[in-house]
């Protein structure tokens, strides 16, 4: 589907700011809980977990707090996820110095939806800078088949915006394909709209794969959105198709476009679908009901499965189906990232076969 560099050491190289998520036990709300599960997380590394658990080499580019037990926890978590990592270590200096972000998120239950709050004050990942990485070694000597980044890390700070842009430039020159999940966050863009718009447009111009919903394409790339007034899933599908046709005119070098479709019936039952455009055709997966244990990371699970299909050389239809199923798989887990046992487990989800495997 997309020709990839054959001599690359890594299937995926992913720049990100790692942190931890605190989740209340037993699906309780955060504000009235006293027992929490902690996990290492970031939107971008969540994407890479699908490929890493299925045996492909993945490398994380990030930053750590020197001598921090949380940094050690994150490093051990990445190793458990079969991921290589590298990045500078910054000294905390004072109790008010740098630290890793904290994501406070409950899972919701039934009619009570999940609530998420990010505490990113002093986040060490905001200091990411290309001067702390040997980009010629990483993308020239070692090499990456795909570099995946998102609008969260790209807009986190002035430093990370330039960091992602420079990585996209160098990686592209060295034969990597660029995957960019736009992931617009209004709070990140406030007061920086003009600069971020220019930077996002340049990253998009270098991208082979663009992911986002209608709002992401409008707010990040100034692409005209779908006409107002459409109702139901059919209108959403047609609206997305129309928008992608406009995006293709602005970014003709981009090969693959994707978005997910989600209708929330309750915290534990969603209608889950996807749309992927490749060339002149669209692969449409109309929403099907899935059970949800924890919805956080489901979209990242979809992107991870889609990219795994691209890395395997599958066509758009097969890659889309696999992505839909890895997103559905992630929604059954209490981690933000999917941990498929093997491809067969994923395809069983796609086929709707939840029978016991003995």
Coordinates of C-alpha atoms in Angstrom, one line a residue, residues 3-303:
X3 CA 6.4 1.7 0.0
X4 CA 8.6 1.6 3.1
X5 CA 12.3 1.8 3.7
X6 CA 13.6 -1.8 3.7
X7 CA 16.8 -1.4 5.7
X8 CA 15.3 0.5 8.6
X9 CA 16.1 -0.9 12.1
X10 CA 12.8 0.3 13.5
X11 CA 9.3 -0.1 12.2
X12 CA 8.1 2.9 14.2
X13 CA 10.0 5.8 15.8
X14 CA 7.7 7.9 18.0
X15 CA 8.5 11.3 19.7
X16 CA 6.4 11.8 22.8
X17 CA 6.2 13.1 26.3
X18 CA 5.7 10.2 28.7
X19 CA 3.7 10.4 31.9
X20 CA 1.5 8.4 34.2
X21 CA -2.2 7.8 34.4
X22 CA -4.0 7.3 37.8
X23 CA -7.2 5.3 37.5
X24 CA -9.6 4.6 40.4
X25 CA -10.2 1.0 41.3
X26 CA -13.5 -0.7 40.4
X27 CA -14.7 2.0 37.9
X28 CA -15.3 4.5 40.7
X29 CA -15.2 8.3 40.1
X30 CA -11.9 9.9 40.7
X31 CA -13.0 12.5 43.2
X32 CA -14.3 10.0 45.8
X33 CA -11.7 7.3 45.4
X34 CA -8.8 6.4 47.6
X35 CA -7.3 3.5 45.7
X36 CA -5.7 4.0 42.2
X37 CA -3.9 2.0 39.5
X38 CA -0.9 3.7 38.0
X39 CA 0.3 3.1 34.5
X40 CA 2.9 4.7 32.1
X41 CA 1.2 6.4 29.2
X42 CA 1.2 8.9 26.4
X43 CA -1.1 9.2 23.3
X44 CA 1.8 8.6 20.9
X45 CA 3.4 5.6 22.7
X46 CA -0.1 4.0 23.0
X47 CA -0.2 3.9 19.2
X48 CA 3.2 2.1 19.1
X49 CA 2.1 -0.7 21.5
X50 CA 0.1 -2.5 18.9
X51 CA 3.2 -3.1 16.7
X52 CA 5.5 -3.7 19.7
X53 CA 3.3 -6.4 21.2
X54 CA 3.0 -8.0 17.8
X55 CA 6.8 -8.3 17.5
X56 CA 7.8 -5.2 15.4
X57 CA 10.7 -3.0 16.7
X58 CA 9.5 0.3 18.1
X59 CA 11.6 3.2 19.5
X60 CA 10.4 6.0 21.8
X61 CA 12.1 9.5 21.8
X62 CA 11.2 11.2 25.0
X63 CA 12.7 13.0 28.1
X64 CA 13.0 11.9 31.7
X65 CA 13.5 13.4 35.1
X66 CA 16.9 12.4 36.4
X67 CA 16.8 10.0 39.5
X68 CA 13.0 10.2 39.6
X69 CA 11.2 7.0 40.7
X70 CA 8.4 7.9 38.3
X71 CA 11.0 8.1 35.4
X72 CA 12.2 4.6 36.5
X73 CA 8.6 3.4 36.5
X74 CA 8.1 4.7 33.0
X75 CA 11.3 3.2 31.7
X76 CA 10.4 -0.2 33.1
X77 CA 6.9 0.1 31.6
X78 CA 8.3 0.9 28.1
X79 CA 10.7 -2.1 28.4
X80 CA 7.8 -4.3 29.4
X81 CA 6.0 -3.1 26.3
X82 CA 9.0 -4.3 24.2
X83 CA 9.9 -0.7 23.3
X84 CA 13.4 0.8 23.0
X85 CA 13.7 4.4 24.2
X86 CA 16.2 7.2 24.4
X87 CA 16.2 10.8 25.5
X88 CA 17.8 13.3 27.8
X89 CA 17.5 13.4 31.6
X90 CA 16.8 16.7 33.2
X91 CA 17.6 17.5 36.9
X92 CA 14.7 18.4 39.0
X93 CA 16.8 21.1 40.8
X94 CA 14.1 22.1 43.3
X95 CA 10.8 20.6 44.5
X96 CA 9.2 23.0 42.0
X97 CA 11.2 21.8 39.0
X98 CA 10.4 19.4 36.2
X99 CA 8.3 16.3 36.5
X100 CA 6.3 13.8 34.4
X101 CA 2.7 14.7 33.5
X102 CA -0.1 13.1 35.5
X103 CA -3.3 12.0 33.7
X104 CA -6.2 11.6 36.2
X105 CA -8.9 9.6 34.5
X106 CA -11.8 7.4 35.7
X107 CA -13.4 4.9 33.4
X108 CA -17.1 5.8 34.0
X109 CA -19.8 3.2 34.3
X110 CA -23.2 2.8 32.7
X111 CA -24.9 6.2 32.5
X112 CA -21.9 8.0 34.2
X113 CA -19.4 9.0 31.6
X114 CA -15.6 9.0 32.3
X115 CA -13.9 12.2 33.4
X116 CA -10.3 13.1 32.5
X117 CA -8.1 15.9 33.8
X118 CA -4.4 16.4 32.8
X119 CA -1.9 17.9 35.2
X120 CA 1.0 19.0 33.0
X121 CA 2.5 21.7 35.2
X122 CA 6.3 21.5 34.9
X123 CA 6.1 18.6 32.4
X124 CA 9.6 17.5 31.5
X125 CA 8.5 16.6 27.9
X126 CA 8.0 20.3 27.2
X127 CA 11.8 20.6 27.1
X128 CA 12.3 18.2 24.2
X129 CA 14.8 19.6 21.7
X130 CA 16.6 18.1 18.7
X131 CA 19.9 19.2 20.1
X132 CA 19.6 16.4 22.6
X133 CA 19.2 13.7 19.9
X134 CA 21.6 12.4 17.2
X135 CA 19.1 12.6 14.4
X136 CA 21.6 11.5 11.7
X137 CA 22.1 8.3 13.7
X138 CA 18.5 7.7 14.5
X139 CA 17.0 8.4 11.1
X140 CA 20.1 7.8 8.9
X141 CA 22.1 5.0 10.3
X142 CA 19.4 3.2 12.2
X143 CA 16.4 4.3 10.2
X144 CA 12.6 4.2 10.7
X145 CA 9.9 2.9 8.4
X146 CA 7.3 5.2 9.9
X147 CA 7.6 8.1 12.2
X148 CA 4.4 8.7 14.1
X149 CA 3.6 11.9 16.0
X150 CA 0.4 13.7 17.2
X151 CA -0.8 17.2 17.6
X152 CA -0.6 16.8 21.4
X153 CA 3.2 16.6 21.4
X154 CA 3.5 18.9 18.4
X155 CA 1.6 21.7 20.3
X156 CA 2.8 21.0 23.8
X157 CA 5.3 23.9 23.9
X158 CA 7.4 26.0 21.5
X159 CA 10.2 23.6 21.9
X160 CA 8.2 20.5 21.1
X161 CA 6.6 22.1 18.1
X162 CA 10.0 22.8 16.6
X163 CA 11.2 19.3 17.8
X164 CA 8.4 17.5 15.9
X165 CA 8.9 19.7 12.8
X166 CA 12.6 19.1 12.6
X167 CA 12.1 15.3 13.2
X168 CA 9.6 15.2 10.3
X169 CA 12.1 17.0 8.0
X170 CA 15.1 14.8 8.9
X171 CA 13.1 11.6 8.9
X172 CA 11.5 12.3 5.5
X173 CA 15.0 13.1 4.0
X174 CA 16.1 9.7 5.3
X175 CA 13.3 7.7 3.7
X176 CA 10.9 7.4 6.6
X177 CA 7.1 7.8 6.1
X178 CA 5.4 10.3 8.3
X179 CA 2.2 9.6 10.2
X180 CA 0.5 12.6 11.8
X181 CA -2.6 12.4 14.1
X182 CA -3.8 16.0 14.2
X183 CA -5.4 15.8 17.7
X184 CA -6.3 19.4 18.1
X185 CA -6.5 20.7 21.7
X186 CA -7.8 24.3 22.1
X187 CA -6.0 24.9 25.4
X188 CA -2.6 24.1 23.7
X189 CA -3.4 26.5 20.8
X190 CA -4.6 29.5 22.8
X191 CA -2.5 32.5 21.9
X192 CA -0.3 30.5 19.5
X193 CA -2.8 29.9 16.6
X194 CA -0.8 31.6 13.8
X195 CA 2.5 29.9 14.6
X196 CA 1.0 26.4 15.2
X197 CA -1.1 26.6 12.1
X198 CA 2.0 27.2 10.0
X199 CA 3.9 24.4 11.7
X200 CA 1.1 21.9 11.5
X201 CA 0.6 22.7 7.8
X202 CA 4.3 22.0 7.2
X203 CA 4.2 18.7 9.1
X204 CA 1.0 17.8 7.1
X205 CA 2.8 18.6 3.9
X206 CA 5.5 16.1 4.8
X207 CA 3.0 13.4 6.0
X208 CA 2.1 10.3 4.1
X209 CA -0.7 9.5 6.6
X210 CA -3.0 12.0 8.2
X211 CA -5.5 11.1 10.9
X212 CA -8.2 13.3 12.5
X213 CA -11.8 14.1 12.7
X214 CA -13.6 16.9 10.8
X215 CA -12.9 19.4 13.6
X216 CA -9.2 18.5 13.6
X217 CA -8.8 19.2 9.8
X218 CA -10.6 22.5 10.1
X219 CA -8.9 23.8 13.2
X220 CA -5.4 22.6 12.4
X221 CA -5.2 22.9 8.7
X222 CA -8.0 25.5 7.8
X223 CA -9.8 23.0 5.6
X224 CA -13.4 23.8 5.0
X225 CA -15.6 21.5 7.0
X226 CA -18.8 19.5 6.1
X227 CA -22.0 21.4 5.5
X228 CA -24.0 22.0 8.7
X229 CA -27.3 20.3 9.3
X230 CA -26.4 16.7 8.6
X231 CA -27.8 14.1 11.0
X232 CA -26.9 10.5 11.7
X233 CA -23.9 8.4 10.9
X234 CA -24.5 8.5 7.1
X235 CA -24.2 12.3 7.1
X236 CA -21.0 12.0 9.1
X237 CA -19.5 9.6 6.6
X238 CA -20.4 11.8 3.6
X239 CA -19.2 14.9 5.4
X240 CA -15.8 13.3 6.1
X241 CA -15.5 12.1 2.5
X242 CA -16.2 15.6 1.2
X243 CA -13.6 17.1 3.6
X244 CA -10.9 14.5 2.6
X245 CA -11.4 15.4 -1.0
X246 CA -10.6 19.0 -0.1
X247 CA -7.6 18.0 2.0
X248 CA -6.3 16.0 -1.0
X249 CA -6.2 19.1 -3.1
X250 CA -4.1 20.9 -0.4
X251 CA -1.9 17.9 0.4
X252 CA -1.6 15.8 -2.8
X253 CA 1.5 13.9 -1.5
X254 CA -0.4 12.4 1.4
X255 CA -1.5 8.8 0.7
X256 CA -3.7 7.7 3.5
X257 CA -6.4 9.6 5.5
X258 CA -8.3 8.1 8.5
X259 CA -10.8 8.9 11.2
X260 CA -12.9 6.9 13.7
X261 CA -16.6 7.0 14.2
X262 CA -18.0 6.7 17.7
X263 CA -21.5 6.8 19.1
X264 CA -21.7 6.5 22.9
X265 CA -24.8 4.5 24.1
X266 CA -23.4 4.2 27.6
X267 CA -19.9 4.2 29.2
X268 CA -19.8 0.5 28.6
X269 CA -21.4 0.2 25.2
X270 CA -20.3 2.1 22.1
X271 CA -21.0 2.0 18.4
X272 CA -17.6 1.9 16.8
X273 CA -16.6 2.5 13.2
X274 CA -14.0 4.0 10.9
X275 CA -13.3 5.6 7.6
X276 CA -10.0 5.3 5.7
X277 CA -9.2 6.9 2.3
X278 CA -6.5 5.6 0.1
X279 CA -6.2 6.9 -3.5
X280 CA -9.6 7.4 -5.0
X281 CA -11.4 4.8 -2.8
X282 CA -12.8 4.8 0.7
X283 CA -12.8 2.0 3.2
X284 CA -15.9 2.5 5.4
X285 CA -16.6 0.4 8.5
X286 CA -20.1 1.3 9.6
X287 CA -20.3 1.5 13.4
X288 CA -20.9 -1.8 15.2
X289 CA -21.6 -2.3 18.9
X290 CA -18.6 -3.0 21.1
X291 CA -18.4 -3.6 24.9
X292 CA -16.2 -1.0 26.7
X293 CA -14.3 -1.6 29.9
X294 CA -12.3 1.7 29.6
X295 CA -12.6 3.9 26.5
X296 CA -9.4 5.8 27.0
X297 CA -6.9 4.9 24.3
X298 CA -9.4 3.3 21.9
X299 CA -8.6 5.9 19.1
X300 CA -4.9 5.3 19.6
X301 CA -5.5 1.6 19.4
X302 CA -7.2 2.1 16.0
X303 CA -4.2 4.2 14.7

